[in-house]
Coordinates of C-alpha atoms and ligand atoms in Angstrom, one line a residue:
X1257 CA 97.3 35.2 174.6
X1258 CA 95.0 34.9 171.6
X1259 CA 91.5 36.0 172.8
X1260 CA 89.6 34.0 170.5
X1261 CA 91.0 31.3 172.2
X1262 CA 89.5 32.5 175.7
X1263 CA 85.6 32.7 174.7
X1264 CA 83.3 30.6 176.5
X1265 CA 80.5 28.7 174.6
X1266 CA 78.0 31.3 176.5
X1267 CA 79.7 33.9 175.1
X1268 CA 80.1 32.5 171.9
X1269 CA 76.7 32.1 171.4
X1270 CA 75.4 35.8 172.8
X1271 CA 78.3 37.3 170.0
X1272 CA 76.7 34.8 167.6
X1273 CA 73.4 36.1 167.9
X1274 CA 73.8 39.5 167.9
X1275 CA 75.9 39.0 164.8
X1276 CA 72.9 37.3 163.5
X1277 CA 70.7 40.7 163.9
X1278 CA 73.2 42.0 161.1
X1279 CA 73.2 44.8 162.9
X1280 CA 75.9 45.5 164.5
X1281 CA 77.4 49.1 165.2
X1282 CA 81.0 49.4 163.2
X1283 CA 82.0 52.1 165.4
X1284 CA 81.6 52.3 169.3
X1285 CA 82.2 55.5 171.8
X1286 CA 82.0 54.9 175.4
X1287 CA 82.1 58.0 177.7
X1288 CA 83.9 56.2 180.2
X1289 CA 82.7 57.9 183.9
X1290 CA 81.7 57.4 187.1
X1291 CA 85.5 56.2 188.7
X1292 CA 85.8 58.6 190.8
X1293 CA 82.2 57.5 192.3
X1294 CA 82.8 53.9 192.2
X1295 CA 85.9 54.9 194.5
X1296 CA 84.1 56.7 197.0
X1297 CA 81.2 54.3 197.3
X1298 CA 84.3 51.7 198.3
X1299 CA 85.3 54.1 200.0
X1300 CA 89.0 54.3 198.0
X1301 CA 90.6 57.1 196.8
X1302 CA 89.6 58.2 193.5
X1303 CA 92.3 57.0 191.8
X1304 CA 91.2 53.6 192.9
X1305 CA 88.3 54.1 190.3
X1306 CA 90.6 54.8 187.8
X1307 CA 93.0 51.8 188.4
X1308 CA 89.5 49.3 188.4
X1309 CA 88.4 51.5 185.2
X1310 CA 92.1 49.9 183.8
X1311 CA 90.4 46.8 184.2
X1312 CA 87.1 47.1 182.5
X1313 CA 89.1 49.3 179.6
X1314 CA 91.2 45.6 179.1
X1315 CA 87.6 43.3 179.4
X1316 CA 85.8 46.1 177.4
X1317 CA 88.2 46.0 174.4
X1318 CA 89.0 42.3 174.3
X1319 CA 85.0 41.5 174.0
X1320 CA 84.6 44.3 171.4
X1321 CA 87.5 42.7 169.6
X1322 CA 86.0 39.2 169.9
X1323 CA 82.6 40.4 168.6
X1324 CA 83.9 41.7 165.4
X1325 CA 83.5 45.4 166.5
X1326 CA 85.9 47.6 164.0
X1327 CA 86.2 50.8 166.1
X1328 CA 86.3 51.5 169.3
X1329 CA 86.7 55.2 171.1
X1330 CA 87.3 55.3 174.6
X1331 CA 87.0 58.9 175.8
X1332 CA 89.7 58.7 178.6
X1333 CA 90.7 61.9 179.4
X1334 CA 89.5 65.1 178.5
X1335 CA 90.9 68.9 177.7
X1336 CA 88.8 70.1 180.7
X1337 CA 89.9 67.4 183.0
X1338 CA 93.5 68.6 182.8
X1339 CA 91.9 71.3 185.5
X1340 CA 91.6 68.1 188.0
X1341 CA 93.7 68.2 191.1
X1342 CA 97.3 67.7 189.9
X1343 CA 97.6 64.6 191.7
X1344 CA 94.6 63.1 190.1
X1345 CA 95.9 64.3 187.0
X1346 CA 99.2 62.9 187.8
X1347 CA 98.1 59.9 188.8
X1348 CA 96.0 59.5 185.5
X1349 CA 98.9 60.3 183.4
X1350 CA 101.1 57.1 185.1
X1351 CA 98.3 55.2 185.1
X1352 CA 98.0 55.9 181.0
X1353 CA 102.1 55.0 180.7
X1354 CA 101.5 51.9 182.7
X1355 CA 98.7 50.8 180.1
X1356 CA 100.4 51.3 177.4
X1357 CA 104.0 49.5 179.0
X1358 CA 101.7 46.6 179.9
X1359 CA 99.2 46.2 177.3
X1360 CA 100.6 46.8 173.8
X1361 CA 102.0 43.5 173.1
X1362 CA 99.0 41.8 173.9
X1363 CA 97.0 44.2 171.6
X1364 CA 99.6 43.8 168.9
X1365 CA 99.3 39.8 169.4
X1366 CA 95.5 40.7 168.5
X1367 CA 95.4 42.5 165.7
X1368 CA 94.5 45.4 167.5
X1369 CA 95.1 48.8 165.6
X1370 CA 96.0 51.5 168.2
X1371 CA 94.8 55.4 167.0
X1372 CA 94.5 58.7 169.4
X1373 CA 92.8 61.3 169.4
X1374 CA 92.9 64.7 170.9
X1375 CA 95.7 67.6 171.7
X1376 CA 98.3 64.7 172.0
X1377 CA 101.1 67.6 172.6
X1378 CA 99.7 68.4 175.9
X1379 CA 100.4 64.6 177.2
X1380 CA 103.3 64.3 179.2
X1381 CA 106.7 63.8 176.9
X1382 CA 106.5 59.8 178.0
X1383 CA 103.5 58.9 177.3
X1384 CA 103.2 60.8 173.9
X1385 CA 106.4 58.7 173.0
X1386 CA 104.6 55.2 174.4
X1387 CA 101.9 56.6 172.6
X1388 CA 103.2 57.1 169.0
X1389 CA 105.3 53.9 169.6
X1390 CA 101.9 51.9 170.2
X1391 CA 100.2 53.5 167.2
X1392 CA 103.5 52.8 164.7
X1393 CA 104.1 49.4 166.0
X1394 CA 100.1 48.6 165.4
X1395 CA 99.8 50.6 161.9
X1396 CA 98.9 47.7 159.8
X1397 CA 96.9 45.8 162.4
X1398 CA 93.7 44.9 160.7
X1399 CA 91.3 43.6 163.6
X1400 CA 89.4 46.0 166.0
X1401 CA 90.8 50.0 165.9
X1402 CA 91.0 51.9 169.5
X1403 CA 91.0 54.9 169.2
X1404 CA 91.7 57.0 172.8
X1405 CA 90.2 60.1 172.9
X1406 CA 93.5 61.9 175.2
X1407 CA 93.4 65.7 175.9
X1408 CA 90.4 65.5 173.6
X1409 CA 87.8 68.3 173.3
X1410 CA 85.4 67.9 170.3
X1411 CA 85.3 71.9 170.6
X1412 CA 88.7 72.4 170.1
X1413 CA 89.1 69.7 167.3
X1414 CA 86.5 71.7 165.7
X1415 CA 88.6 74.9 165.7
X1416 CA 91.8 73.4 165.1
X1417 CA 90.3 71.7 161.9
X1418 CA 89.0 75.5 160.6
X1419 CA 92.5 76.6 161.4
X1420 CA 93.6 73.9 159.2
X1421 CA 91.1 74.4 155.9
X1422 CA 91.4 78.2 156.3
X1423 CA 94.9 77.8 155.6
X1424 CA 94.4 75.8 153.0
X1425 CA 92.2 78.1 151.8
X1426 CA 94.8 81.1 151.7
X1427 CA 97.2 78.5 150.2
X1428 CA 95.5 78.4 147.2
X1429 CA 94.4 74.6 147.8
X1430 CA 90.7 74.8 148.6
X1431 CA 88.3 77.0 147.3
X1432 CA 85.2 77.6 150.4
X1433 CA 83.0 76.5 147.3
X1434 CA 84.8 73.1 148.1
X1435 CA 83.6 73.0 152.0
X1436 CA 81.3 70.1 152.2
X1437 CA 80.5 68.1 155.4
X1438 CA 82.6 65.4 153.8
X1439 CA 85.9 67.9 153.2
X1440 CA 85.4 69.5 156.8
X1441 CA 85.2 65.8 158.2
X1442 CA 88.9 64.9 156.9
X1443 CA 90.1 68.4 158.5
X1444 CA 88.7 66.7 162.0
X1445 CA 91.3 64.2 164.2
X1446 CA 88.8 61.9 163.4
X1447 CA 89.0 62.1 160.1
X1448 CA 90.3 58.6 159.0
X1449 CA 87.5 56.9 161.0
X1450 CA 83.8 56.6 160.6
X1451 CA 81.5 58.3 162.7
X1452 CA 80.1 56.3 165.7
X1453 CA 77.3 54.4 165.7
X1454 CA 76.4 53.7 169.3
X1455 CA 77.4 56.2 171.9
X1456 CA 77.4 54.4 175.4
X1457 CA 77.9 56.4 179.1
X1458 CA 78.6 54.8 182.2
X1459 CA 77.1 56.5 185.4
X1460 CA 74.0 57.9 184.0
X1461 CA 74.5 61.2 183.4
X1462 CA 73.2 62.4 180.4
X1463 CA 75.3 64.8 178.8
X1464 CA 77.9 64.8 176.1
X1465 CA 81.3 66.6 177.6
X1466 CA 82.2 68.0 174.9
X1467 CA 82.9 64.1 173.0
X1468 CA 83.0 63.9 169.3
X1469 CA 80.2 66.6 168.7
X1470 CA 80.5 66.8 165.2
X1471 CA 80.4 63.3 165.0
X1472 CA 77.6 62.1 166.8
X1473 CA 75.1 63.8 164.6
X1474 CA 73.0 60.3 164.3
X1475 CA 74.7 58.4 166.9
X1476 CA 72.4 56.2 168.9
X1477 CA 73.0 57.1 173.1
X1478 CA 72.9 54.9 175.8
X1479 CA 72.9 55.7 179.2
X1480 CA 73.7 53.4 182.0
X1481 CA 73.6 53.6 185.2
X1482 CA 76.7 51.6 186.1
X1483 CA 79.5 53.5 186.9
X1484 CA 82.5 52.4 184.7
X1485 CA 84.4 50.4 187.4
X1486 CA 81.6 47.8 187.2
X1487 CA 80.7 48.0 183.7
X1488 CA 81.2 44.3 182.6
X1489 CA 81.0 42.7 179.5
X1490 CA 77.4 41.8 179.5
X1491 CA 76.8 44.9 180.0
X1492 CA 78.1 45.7 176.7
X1493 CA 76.0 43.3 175.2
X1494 CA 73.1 44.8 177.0
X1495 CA 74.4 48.0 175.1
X1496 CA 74.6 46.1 171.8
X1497 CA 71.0 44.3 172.1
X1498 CA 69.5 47.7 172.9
X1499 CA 71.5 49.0 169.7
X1500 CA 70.3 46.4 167.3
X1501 CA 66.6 47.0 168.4
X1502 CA 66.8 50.4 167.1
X1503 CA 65.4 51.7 164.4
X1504 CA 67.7 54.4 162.6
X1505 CA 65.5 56.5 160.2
X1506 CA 67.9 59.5 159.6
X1507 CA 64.9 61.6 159.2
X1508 CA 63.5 59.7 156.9
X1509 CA 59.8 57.3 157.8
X1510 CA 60.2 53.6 158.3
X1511 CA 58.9 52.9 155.1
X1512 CA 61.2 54.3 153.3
X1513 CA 64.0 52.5 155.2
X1514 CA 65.4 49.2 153.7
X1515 CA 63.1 46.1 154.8
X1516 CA 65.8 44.0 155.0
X1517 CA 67.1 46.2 158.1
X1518 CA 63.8 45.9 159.4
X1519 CA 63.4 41.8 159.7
X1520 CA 62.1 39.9 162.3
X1521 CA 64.2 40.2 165.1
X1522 CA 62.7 38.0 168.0
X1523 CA 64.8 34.1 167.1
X1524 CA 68.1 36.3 168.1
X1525 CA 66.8 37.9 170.4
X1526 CA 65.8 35.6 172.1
X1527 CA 68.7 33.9 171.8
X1528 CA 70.6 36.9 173.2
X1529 CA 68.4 37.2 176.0
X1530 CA 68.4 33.4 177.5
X1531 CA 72.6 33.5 176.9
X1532 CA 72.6 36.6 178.9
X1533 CA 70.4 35.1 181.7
X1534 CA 72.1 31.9 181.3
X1535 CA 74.9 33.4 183.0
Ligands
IPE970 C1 85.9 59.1 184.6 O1 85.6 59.0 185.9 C2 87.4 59.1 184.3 C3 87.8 60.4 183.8 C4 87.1 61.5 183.5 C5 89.3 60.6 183.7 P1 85.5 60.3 186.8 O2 86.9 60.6 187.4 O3 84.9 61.5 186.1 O4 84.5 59.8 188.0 P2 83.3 60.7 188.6 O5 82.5 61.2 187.5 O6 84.0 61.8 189.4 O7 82.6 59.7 189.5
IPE971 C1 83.8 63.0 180.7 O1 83.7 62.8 182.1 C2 85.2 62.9 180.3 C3 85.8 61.5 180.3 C4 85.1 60.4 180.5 C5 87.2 61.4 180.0 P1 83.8 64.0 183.1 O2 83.6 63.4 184.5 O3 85.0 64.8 182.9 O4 82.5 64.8 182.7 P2 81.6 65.9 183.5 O5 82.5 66.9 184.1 O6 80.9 65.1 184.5 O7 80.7 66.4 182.4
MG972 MG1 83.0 62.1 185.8

């Protein structure tokens, strides 16, 4: 199925006028939470969340994809949730295989680039093999790149990646002279992809858990309420206006900022808002 084929004139025309803002994030993170109390407010089992998470993760990539986003992090599991009950652990890990069985050709069929992050080596032996087949087969993929965060702690990636440049240091290959933001960044499992622009949570808490720490250092947050069960598309949207009504001054002052960031924004908005009521 071609998603491009799939959008709806109402959709079209909320994707139209936030491209029209120009300003657009290139890289999305999404801490995705709150399953567990989606479930219990159903009153399911927990790993009921997760299977209705599935289901947003396939809306929330295809409408990413379809707006023109470039990168997209999904923080899906983390180191410290391996500490979970082993059957909600368990469960997580079959659910993961089941994703990737499933949904790879369709990504593929998309132009969807598949990357990981995280201690991959942890992940049981079939879903690191689903895994790296999923990133080969999508390699030279062009369209949207999603990147799940697996067995990922932005604490650890920041160790492992000193591990890495010391050695290179003792090798001979780096001089600590040479350690810039910029050469530290490539040591990172994020290296190959730039640092996100919007940083959206589902269920409202508002903390980081331990999510790409290094790289969030001028990310825009956004907190919603919503746990991610029920996180729909317009809700991304919502995400997205909010975003391009931002103003990003990386400690500098708004007149120093370039004016052309800085138009007019209400035609779109507009715009944005009625399609979204529209609905
Ligand atoms: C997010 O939902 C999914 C994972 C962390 C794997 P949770 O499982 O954390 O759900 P809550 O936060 O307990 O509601
Ligand atoms: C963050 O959610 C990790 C993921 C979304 C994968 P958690 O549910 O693990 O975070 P805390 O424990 O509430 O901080
Ligand atoms: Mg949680």
């Amino acid at each position: 199925m071609n998603w491009n084929d799939e959008i709806t004139t109402g959709e079209h025309e909320i994707q139209q006028a936030l491209h029209a803002s120009g300003r657009l994030p290139q890289h999305i993170a999404i801490i995705m939470d709150g399953n567990g109390r989606w479930a219990q407010s159903q009153s399911l089992p927990r790993l009921a969340g997760h299977k209705q998470g599935v289901e947003t993760v396939r809306d929330i990539v295809k409408a990413s994809s379809q707006t023109g986003i470039k990168y997209l992090t999904l923080y899906a599991f983390s180191l410290e949730n391996w500490k979970r009950p082993q059957t909600e652990v368990r469960g997580l890990m079959k659910l993961l295989e089941h994703y990737l069985n499933k949904e790879v050709d369709e990504l593929h069929k998309n132009n969807v680039r598949i990357t990981a992050i995280g201690k991959l080596n942890a992940l049981p032996k079939n879903v690191l093999t689903l895994l790296q087949a999923a990133i080969e087969r999508t390699a030279t993929n062009d369209g949207l790149t999603l990147c799940l965060a697996l067995s990922y702690g932005a604490r650890w990636d920041i160790v492992r990646a000193t591990q890495l440049l010391a050695l290179d240091v003792r090798r001979g290959k780096l001089s600590p002279e040479d350690i810039t933001e910029e050469s530290f960044s490539s040591y990172l499992t994020t290296g190959s992809i730039p640092d996100p622009d919007l940083v959206i949570r589902t269920s409202g808490e508002l903390r980081i858990s331990n999510f790409l720490l290094w790289e969030i250092a001028y990310a825009e947050l956004y907190v919603t309420q919503k746990n991610f069960p029920e996180f729909a598309r317009t809700d991304l949207y919502e995400a997205l206006l909010s975003y391009t009504q931002r103003e990003r001054r990386f400690g500098l002052i708004s007149s120093q900022l370039d004016t052309k960031n800085n138009a007019p924004q209400s035609s779109y908005l507009k715009r944005v808002v009625d399609a979204l009521t529209n609905r």
